[in-house]
Amino acid sequence: AWDLSINYITIKQTYNKYYENAIKYYSEALEVNPTNAVYYSNRSLAYLRTECYGYALADATKALEIDKNYIKGYYRRATSNMALGKFKAALKDYETVVRVRPNDKDAKMKYQECNKIVKRKAFERAIASDEIKKSVVDSLDIESMTIEDDYEGPQLEDGKVTLKFMKEMMDWFKDQKKLHRKCAYQVHISEIVLMTEKITICGDTHGQYYDLLNIFQLNGLPSETNPYLFNGDFVDRGSFSLEVIVTLFGFKLLYPDHFYLLRGNHETDNMNQMYGFEGEIKAKYTAQMFQLFSEVFQWLPLAQCINSKVLVMHGGLFSEDGVTLEDLRKIERNRQPPDSGPMCDLLWSDPQPQNGRSVSKRGVSCQFGPDVTERFLEQNKLDFVVRSHEVKAEGYEVTHSGKCITVFSAPNYCDQMGNKGAYIHLRGSDLKPEFHQFTAVPHPNVKPMAYANTLMQMGMM
């Protein structure tokens, strides 16, 4: 038997840097003492830092079941619910914290911010109507927008994206300069069908613009002979999301048949409001610009089938068997995603090593095992699936006997995870995957989450 107090010290030593180890050690501690509310609460925080919001919520709730007066449990549960977009539930717990600790400035600030969100959403529901919602585009008069004489940045040629424009824009962004709003409005996206013999698949980029430039440096710029597919989560967390998404949209316009973008769970309003993209766009442009991005995100494809052999989606497979490719084609994607169903699963689910399905660590969708993957592939006559959505130490991971591949392209995620990034080449008739890893490059001194909602800048309470 080991000394519990020594193990607790080990937890503290690894806590700030190695959250996975913290989870492991707190789990071991809970096996010895399963009625310790502090252990559950601290493991909840470790789960929050690794984005396992469902597990974090469960641990915070368990801590309160053990000790209903444990105030940190309410704080952790509120933070978990905020991360999941459950604002009313979060507000209730923040109210408890503020009532018990009226002089706690951090808790009071989070309560006020959460209360604003709840009231704003109530107002939005109150003024909503059954009328057809007009597009932001309908209210824009782009042609009348004037580009000032002192603007020296890149401009579109006759309203069209060119390779010259893209190179100038990437250098302009690299120097932390802002594209003129007229040019930004002109950059938009359209949907296409993918059939190719060779393609590069990239996972999450999360606003890490300088790492995106590094991908293009290592693998070459997109072109008709060098096609790319970016698999969602272009924005949020990293503080250069505007530069990432405009660059990706620009290449989509330049090479519509050789550059592909799929929607991730962070191309949604709830995530953007919490994790920085909305705040960044409002800081650099306007609220109207964010509304336009929100509209475009809703039209992004949810999945892509490559040569009838490989299915690519951001999250993963489904909470129920029997889903076909035809079912996916029928999904009405022009909306914010629901809390359940195939659209939700495509954006949120994760693989697990054991057979069957289990409750998601994220609190949304499910986790699916190798048997689920095998049945889906067999029914739809596919070889394997490629997904993203999860940080991986090596930048990629091959699971389910090679049938489920994860790729993640944001190295040293949030400047703290120390992970490598990766991209995948699929080529030839068999589309055999080739993995390429890379490390993070320096970026200007702007911290991740600089534009995030203050509620997500979690304290150590």
Coordinates of C-alpha atoms in Angstrom, one line a residue:
A1 CA 0.0 0.0 0.0
W2 CA 1.3 3.4 -0.9
D3 CA 1.3 6.5 1.3
L4 CA -1.7 8.6 0.3
S5 CA -0.1 11.8 1.5
I6 CA 3.0 11.2 -0.7
N7 CA 0.8 10.5 -3.7
Y8 CA -1.1 13.7 -3.0
I9 CA 2.1 15.7 -3.1
T10 CA 2.9 14.0 -6.4
I11 CA -0.4 15.2 -7.7
K12 CA 0.4 18.8 -6.8
Q13 CA 3.8 18.6 -8.4
T14 CA 2.4 17.4 -11.8
Y15 CA -0.8 19.4 -11.6
N16 CA -0.1 22.5 -13.6
K17 CA 1.8 20.9 -16.5
Y18 CA 0.6 17.3 -16.7
Y19 CA -3.2 17.2 -16.4
E20 CA -3.5 13.7 -17.6
N21 CA -1.2 12.6 -14.7
A22 CA -3.2 14.6 -12.3
I23 CA -6.3 12.7 -13.4
K24 CA -4.5 9.4 -13.0
Y25 CA -3.3 10.2 -9.5
Y26 CA -6.6 11.6 -8.3
S27 CA -8.3 8.5 -9.6
E28 CA -6.0 6.3 -7.6
A29 CA -6.5 8.5 -4.6
L30 CA -10.3 8.1 -5.0
E31 CA -10.0 4.3 -5.1
V32 CA -8.5 4.6 -1.6
N33 CA -10.8 7.3 -0.3
P34 CA -14.0 7.5 -2.5
T35 CA -15.8 9.9 -0.2
N36 CA -13.3 12.8 -0.5
A37 CA -15.0 15.8 -2.1
V38 CA -11.7 17.6 -2.6
Y39 CA -10.3 14.9 -4.8
Y40 CA -13.4 14.9 -7.0
S41 CA -13.3 18.6 -7.3
N42 CA -9.7 18.8 -8.2
R43 CA -10.0 16.0 -10.7
S44 CA -12.9 18.0 -12.1
L45 CA -10.6 20.9 -12.7
A46 CA -8.0 18.6 -14.4
Y47 CA -10.8 17.3 -16.7
L48 CA -11.8 20.9 -17.5
R49 CA -8.2 21.7 -18.5
T50 CA -8.2 18.6 -20.9
E51 CA -11.6 19.6 -22.3
C52 CA -13.4 16.5 -20.9
Y53 CA -16.4 18.7 -19.8
G54 CA -18.8 15.8 -19.3
Y55 CA -16.4 14.1 -16.9
A56 CA -15.7 17.4 -15.2
L57 CA -19.4 18.0 -14.7
A58 CA -19.9 14.5 -13.2
D59 CA -17.0 14.9 -10.8
A60 CA -18.2 18.3 -9.6
T61 CA -21.7 16.9 -9.0
K62 CA -20.2 14.0 -7.1
A63 CA -18.2 16.3 -4.9
L64 CA -21.5 18.1 -4.0
E65 CA -23.3 14.9 -3.3
I66 CA -20.6 14.1 -0.8
D67 CA -20.5 17.6 0.7
K68 CA -23.3 20.0 -0.3
N69 CA -21.4 22.9 1.5
Y70 CA -18.2 22.5 -0.5
I71 CA -18.2 25.8 -2.4
K72 CA -15.5 24.8 -4.9
G73 CA -17.8 22.1 -6.1
Y74 CA -20.4 24.7 -7.2
Y75 CA -17.7 26.7 -8.8
R76 CA -16.4 23.7 -10.8
R77 CA -19.9 22.6 -11.8
A78 CA -20.7 26.1 -13.0
T79 CA -17.6 26.2 -15.1
S80 CA -18.4 22.8 -16.6
N81 CA -21.9 23.9 -17.5
M82 CA -20.6 27.1 -19.0
A83 CA -18.2 25.1 -21.2
L84 CA -21.2 23.0 -22.4
G85 CA -23.3 26.0 -23.1
K86 CA -25.7 25.3 -20.3
F87 CA -25.9 28.8 -19.1
K88 CA -29.0 28.7 -16.8
A89 CA -27.5 25.7 -14.8
A90 CA -24.2 27.6 -14.5
L91 CA -25.9 30.7 -13.3
K92 CA -27.7 28.9 -10.5
D93 CA -24.3 27.6 -9.2
Y94 CA -22.6 30.9 -9.6
E95 CA -25.4 32.4 -7.5
T96 CA -24.6 30.0 -4.7
V97 CA -20.9 30.8 -4.8
V98 CA -21.6 34.6 -4.7
R99 CA -24.1 34.2 -1.9
V100 CA -21.6 32.3 0.3
R101 CA -18.6 34.4 -0.8
P102 CA -20.0 37.9 -1.5
N103 CA -16.5 39.4 -1.4
D104 CA -15.0 37.0 -4.0
K105 CA -14.3 39.3 -7.0
D106 CA -13.7 36.5 -9.5
A107 CA -16.9 34.7 -8.6
K108 CA -18.9 37.9 -8.7
M109 CA -17.5 38.7 -12.1
K110 CA -18.3 35.3 -13.5
Y111 CA -21.8 35.5 -12.1
Q112 CA -22.4 38.9 -13.7
E113 CA -21.1 37.7 -17.1
C114 CA -23.2 34.5 -17.0
N115 CA -26.3 36.5 -16.0
K116 CA -25.7 38.8 -19.0
I117 CA -25.6 35.8 -21.3
V118 CA -28.8 34.3 -19.9
K119 CA -30.6 37.6 -20.2
R120 CA -29.3 38.1 -23.8
K121 CA -30.5 34.7 -24.9
A122 CA -33.9 35.2 -23.3
F123 CA -34.2 38.5 -25.2
E124 CA -33.2 36.8 -28.5
R125 CA -35.8 34.2 -28.0
A126 CA -38.4 36.8 -27.2
I127 CA -37.9 38.8 -30.4
A128 CA -37.5 35.8 -32.6
S129 CA -40.2 35.3 -35.2
D130 CA -41.3 32.6 -37.7
E131 CA -40.3 34.8 -40.6
I132 CA -37.6 33.7 -42.9
K133 CA -34.3 35.0 -41.5
K134 CA -32.6 37.4 -43.8
S135 CA -28.9 36.9 -44.5
V136 CA -26.4 39.5 -43.4
V137 CA -25.4 39.7 -47.1
D138 CA -28.8 41.3 -47.8
S139 CA -27.9 44.3 -45.6
L140 CA -24.4 44.8 -47.2
D141 CA -23.5 47.2 -50.0
I142 CA -20.0 46.0 -50.6
E143 CA -19.6 47.9 -53.8
S144 CA -20.1 51.2 -52.1
M145 CA -17.5 50.5 -49.5
T146 CA -14.5 52.7 -50.1
I147 CA -10.9 51.5 -49.7
E148 CA -9.0 54.5 -48.3
D149 CA -6.0 55.9 -50.1
D150 CA -3.7 55.3 -47.1
Y151 CA -4.5 51.5 -47.2
E152 CA -1.5 49.7 -48.5
G153 CA -2.6 46.1 -48.0
P154 CA -3.7 43.4 -50.5
Q155 CA -6.8 43.9 -52.6
L156 CA -8.8 41.6 -54.8
E157 CA -8.4 41.9 -58.5
D158 CA -11.8 42.8 -60.0
G159 CA -13.4 41.2 -56.9
K160 CA -11.6 37.9 -57.5
V161 CA -9.1 36.1 -55.3
T162 CA -5.8 35.4 -57.0
L163 CA -2.6 33.6 -56.0
K164 CA -0.9 37.0 -55.8
F165 CA -3.6 38.3 -53.4
M166 CA -3.3 35.2 -51.2
K167 CA 0.5 35.5 -50.9
E168 CA 0.3 39.2 -50.1
M169 CA -2.5 38.6 -47.6
M170 CA -0.7 35.9 -45.7
D171 CA 2.4 38.1 -45.4
W172 CA 0.1 41.0 -44.4
F173 CA -1.4 38.9 -41.6
K174 CA 2.0 37.6 -40.6
D175 CA 3.0 41.2 -39.8
Q176 CA -0.2 41.4 -37.6
K177 CA -1.9 43.9 -40.0
K178 CA -5.6 43.9 -40.7
L179 CA -7.2 43.2 -44.1
H180 CA -9.5 46.0 -45.3
R181 CA -13.1 45.2 -44.4
K182 CA -14.2 45.4 -48.0
C183 CA -11.7 42.7 -48.9
A184 CA -12.7 40.6 -45.9
Y185 CA -16.4 40.8 -46.9
Q186 CA -15.6 39.8 -50.4
V187 CA -13.9 36.5 -49.2
H188 CA -16.7 33.9 -49.0
I189 CA -17.2 30.2 -49.5
S190 CA -19.1 27.7 -51.6
E191 CA -19.7 23.9 -51.5
I192 CA -18.2 21.5 -53.9
V193 CA -17.9 17.7 -54.4
L194 CA -14.6 15.9 -53.7
M195 CA -13.0 13.3 -55.9
T196 CA -9.2 13.1 -56.0
E197 CA -6.1 10.9 -56.4
K198 CA -4.0 12.7 -53.8
I199 CA -4.9 15.0 -50.9
T200 CA -3.5 16.4 -47.7
I201 CA -5.8 16.3 -44.7
C202 CA -5.2 18.7 -41.8
G203 CA -7.0 18.5 -38.4
D204 CA -7.8 21.3 -35.9
T205 CA -5.9 24.6 -36.4
H206 CA -7.7 26.6 -33.7
G207 CA -6.5 30.1 -34.6
Q208 CA -2.8 29.2 -34.7
Y209 CA -2.1 31.2 -37.8
Y210 CA 1.7 30.9 -37.7
D211 CA 1.5 27.1 -37.5
L212 CA -0.9 27.2 -40.5
L213 CA 1.8 29.1 -42.4
N214 CA 4.3 26.5 -41.3
I215 CA 2.1 23.7 -42.8
F216 CA 2.1 25.5 -46.1
Q217 CA 5.9 26.0 -45.8
L218 CA 6.4 22.3 -45.2
N219 CA 3.8 20.9 -47.5
G220 CA 3.6 23.6 -50.2
L221 CA 0.8 26.1 -50.9
P222 CA -2.5 24.8 -52.0
S223 CA -2.8 24.4 -55.8
E224 CA -4.6 22.3 -58.4
T225 CA -1.8 19.7 -58.0
N226 CA -1.6 20.1 -54.2
P227 CA -5.1 19.8 -52.8
Y228 CA -6.0 20.2 -49.1
L229 CA -8.9 19.3 -46.8
F230 CA -9.1 21.1 -43.5
N231 CA -11.2 19.1 -41.0
G232 CA -12.9 21.7 -38.9
D233 CA -12.1 23.8 -35.7
F234 CA -10.4 26.5 -37.7
V235 CA -11.2 29.1 -35.0
D236 CA -11.4 29.7 -31.2
R237 CA -8.7 29.4 -28.5
G238 CA -5.9 30.6 -30.6
S239 CA -5.9 34.4 -30.9
F240 CA -5.3 34.6 -34.7
S241 CA -8.5 32.9 -35.7
L242 CA -9.5 35.7 -38.1
E243 CA -6.3 35.3 -40.0
V244 CA -6.7 31.6 -40.2
I245 CA -10.3 31.5 -41.4
V246 CA -9.8 34.3 -44.0
T247 CA -6.8 32.6 -45.4
L248 CA -8.7 29.3 -45.6
F249 CA -11.7 31.0 -47.2
G250 CA -9.4 32.7 -49.7
F251 CA -7.8 29.5 -50.9
K252 CA -11.3 28.0 -51.1
L253 CA -12.2 30.8 -53.6
L254 CA -8.9 30.5 -55.5
Y255 CA -9.1 26.7 -55.9
P256 CA -12.8 25.7 -55.4
D257 CA -12.2 22.2 -56.8
H258 CA -9.0 21.5 -54.9
F259 CA -9.5 23.0 -51.4
Y260 CA -12.0 21.7 -49.0
L261 CA -13.3 22.8 -45.6
L262 CA -15.5 20.8 -43.2
R263 CA -17.3 22.1 -40.2
G264 CA -16.1 21.4 -36.7
N265 CA -17.8 21.7 -33.3
H266 CA -16.2 25.2 -33.0
E267 CA -17.8 26.5 -36.1
T268 CA -20.9 27.2 -34.0
D269 CA -22.2 30.2 -32.2
N270 CA -22.1 28.8 -28.6
M271 CA -18.4 27.8 -28.9
N272 CA -17.5 31.1 -30.6
Q273 CA -19.1 33.1 -27.9
M274 CA -17.2 31.3 -25.2
Y275 CA -13.8 30.5 -26.7
G276 CA -12.8 33.7 -28.4
F277 CA -13.8 33.9 -32.1
E278 CA -16.7 36.2 -31.6
G279 CA -14.7 38.5 -29.3
E280 CA -11.8 38.5 -31.8
I281 CA -14.0 39.5 -34.8
K282 CA -15.7 42.2 -32.8
A283 CA -12.4 43.6 -31.7
K284 CA -10.9 43.5 -35.2
Y285 CA -14.0 44.3 -37.2
T286 CA -17.7 44.4 -36.2
A287 CA -20.5 42.4 -34.8
Q288 CA -22.0 42.3 -38.3
M289 CA -18.9 40.6 -39.6
F290 CA -19.2 37.9 -36.9
Q291 CA -22.9 37.3 -38.0
L292 CA -21.7 36.8 -41.6
F293 CA -19.1 34.3 -40.4
S294 CA -21.8 32.5 -38.4
E295 CA -23.9 32.2 -41.6
V296 CA -21.1 30.9 -43.6
F297 CA -20.2 28.3 -41.0
Q298 CA -23.7 26.9 -41.2
W299 CA -23.2 26.1 -44.9
L300 CA -20.0 24.2 -44.4
P301 CA -20.2 20.4 -45.2
L302 CA -20.3 18.1 -42.2
A303 CA -18.4 15.2 -43.8
Q304 CA -16.6 14.3 -47.1
C305 CA -16.3 10.9 -48.8
I306 CA -13.0 10.5 -50.7
N307 CA -13.1 8.2 -53.7
S308 CA -15.9 6.1 -52.1
K309 CA -13.4 4.7 -49.7
V310 CA -12.6 7.1 -46.9
L311 CA -15.1 9.2 -44.8
V312 CA -13.8 12.3 -43.2
M313 CA -15.6 14.2 -40.4
H314 CA -14.5 16.3 -37.5
G315 CA -15.9 14.3 -34.6
G316 CA -16.8 10.7 -35.3
L317 CA -19.5 8.1 -35.7
F318 CA -23.0 7.8 -34.4
S319 CA -25.0 7.1 -31.2
E320 CA -27.0 4.5 -33.1
D321 CA -26.2 1.9 -35.7
G322 CA -27.7 2.0 -39.2
V323 CA -26.6 5.4 -40.3
T324 CA -25.8 5.5 -44.1
L325 CA -24.0 8.0 -46.3
E326 CA -27.4 8.8 -47.8
D327 CA -28.7 9.7 -44.4
L328 CA -25.7 12.1 -44.0
R329 CA -26.6 13.8 -47.4
K330 CA -30.1 14.4 -46.2
I331 CA -29.0 16.3 -43.0
E332 CA -30.2 19.9 -43.0
R333 CA -26.9 21.5 -42.0
N334 CA -27.8 25.2 -42.4
R335 CA -28.4 25.7 -38.6
Q336 CA -26.8 25.5 -35.3
P337 CA -26.2 21.9 -34.4
P338 CA -28.8 20.1 -32.1
D339 CA -27.9 18.4 -28.8
S340 CA -28.2 14.9 -30.3
G341 CA -28.6 13.0 -33.6
P342 CA -26.2 12.4 -36.5
M343 CA -25.3 16.1 -37.0
C344 CA -24.3 16.4 -33.4
D345 CA -22.3 13.1 -33.6
L346 CA -20.4 14.1 -36.7
L347 CA -19.2 17.2 -34.8
W348 CA -18.7 15.9 -31.3
S349 CA -18.2 12.1 -30.9
D350 CA -14.9 10.3 -30.0
P351 CA -13.5 6.8 -30.4
Q352 CA -12.9 4.5 -27.4
P353 CA -10.7 1.4 -27.2
Q354 CA -13.5 -1.0 -25.9
N355 CA -16.4 -2.3 -27.9
G356 CA -19.8 -0.7 -27.7
R357 CA -20.7 2.9 -26.8
S358 CA -20.4 4.9 -23.6
V359 CA -21.2 8.4 -22.3
S360 CA -19.0 11.1 -23.8
K361 CA -16.2 12.6 -21.7
R362 CA -17.3 15.9 -23.2
G363 CA -20.9 15.7 -22.1
V364 CA -22.1 15.8 -25.7
S365 CA -22.8 12.9 -28.1
C366 CA -21.0 9.6 -27.3
Q367 CA -17.9 7.5 -27.4
F368 CA -17.8 4.6 -29.9
G369 CA -15.8 1.4 -30.0
P370 CA -14.1 -0.6 -32.8
D371 CA -17.1 -2.8 -33.3
V372 CA -19.2 0.3 -34.1
T373 CA -16.6 1.5 -36.6
E374 CA -16.4 -1.9 -38.2
R375 CA -20.2 -2.2 -38.7
F376 CA -20.5 1.3 -40.1
L377 CA -17.7 0.7 -42.6
E378 CA -19.1 -2.6 -43.7
Q379 CA -22.6 -1.2 -44.2
N380 CA -21.3 1.7 -46.2
K381 CA -18.6 -0.1 -48.1
L382 CA -15.8 2.1 -46.8
D383 CA -12.2 1.3 -45.9
F384 CA -11.6 3.7 -42.9
V385 CA -12.6 7.0 -41.3
V386 CA -10.4 10.1 -40.6
R387 CA -11.4 12.5 -37.9
S388 CA -9.9 15.2 -35.7
H389 CA -11.3 16.8 -32.6
E390 CA -8.8 15.5 -30.0
V391 CA -5.3 16.7 -29.1
K392 CA -2.8 13.9 -29.7
A393 CA 0.8 13.9 -28.4
E394 CA 2.2 12.8 -31.7
G395 CA -0.3 14.9 -33.8
Y396 CA -2.1 11.8 -34.9
E397 CA -3.4 8.4 -33.7
V398 CA -4.4 5.2 -35.4
T399 CA -7.0 3.1 -33.6
H400 CA -9.7 0.5 -34.2
S401 CA -7.3 -1.8 -36.1
G402 CA -6.4 1.0 -38.5
K403 CA -10.0 1.8 -39.3
C404 CA -10.2 5.1 -37.3
I405 CA -7.5 7.7 -37.7
T406 CA -7.3 11.0 -35.7
V407 CA -5.3 13.9 -37.0
F408 CA -4.7 17.2 -35.1
S409 CA -2.8 20.1 -36.6
A410 CA -2.4 22.6 -33.8
P411 CA 1.0 21.9 -32.2
N412 CA 1.7 22.9 -28.6
Y413 CA -2.1 23.5 -28.4
C414 CA -2.9 26.7 -26.5
D415 CA 0.8 27.2 -25.9
Q416 CA 0.8 24.6 -23.1
M417 CA 0.1 21.0 -24.3
G418 CA 3.5 20.3 -25.8
N419 CA 2.0 18.1 -28.5
K420 CA 3.2 17.8 -32.1
G421 CA 1.0 18.6 -35.0
A422 CA 0.4 16.4 -38.0
Y423 CA -1.1 16.2 -41.4
I424 CA -1.9 13.2 -43.6
H425 CA -1.3 12.4 -47.2
L426 CA -3.8 10.1 -48.9
R427 CA -2.6 9.0 -52.3
G428 CA -2.9 6.2 -54.9
S429 CA -5.7 3.8 -55.6
D430 CA -5.7 2.5 -52.0
L431 CA -5.5 5.9 -50.4
K432 CA -3.0 4.5 -47.9
P433 CA -2.3 7.2 -45.2
E434 CA 1.1 8.8 -44.8
F435 CA 1.7 10.7 -41.6
H436 CA 3.8 13.9 -41.4
Q437 CA 4.6 15.5 -38.0
F438 CA 5.7 19.0 -37.2
T439 CA 6.4 21.2 -34.1
A440 CA 5.1 24.6 -33.1
V441 CA 6.8 27.7 -34.5
P442 CA 7.1 31.1 -32.7
H443 CA 4.2 33.6 -32.9
P444 CA 3.7 37.2 -31.7
N445 CA 3.3 37.8 -28.0
V446 CA -0.5 37.4 -28.0
K447 CA -1.7 34.7 -25.6
P448 CA -4.3 32.1 -26.5
M449 CA -7.8 32.8 -25.4
A450 CA -7.0 36.6 -25.5
Y451 CA -10.5 37.3 -26.8
A452 CA -12.4 34.5 -24.9
N453 CA -15.3 35.2 -22.6
T454 CA -13.9 35.9 -19.2
L455 CA -15.9 33.0 -17.8
M456 CA -13.6 30.6 -19.6
Q457 CA -10.5 32.2 -18.1
M458 CA -10.7 29.8 -15.2
G459 CA -9.3 30.6 -11.8
M460 CA -8.0 28.1 -9.4
M461 CA -10.8 28.4 -6.9

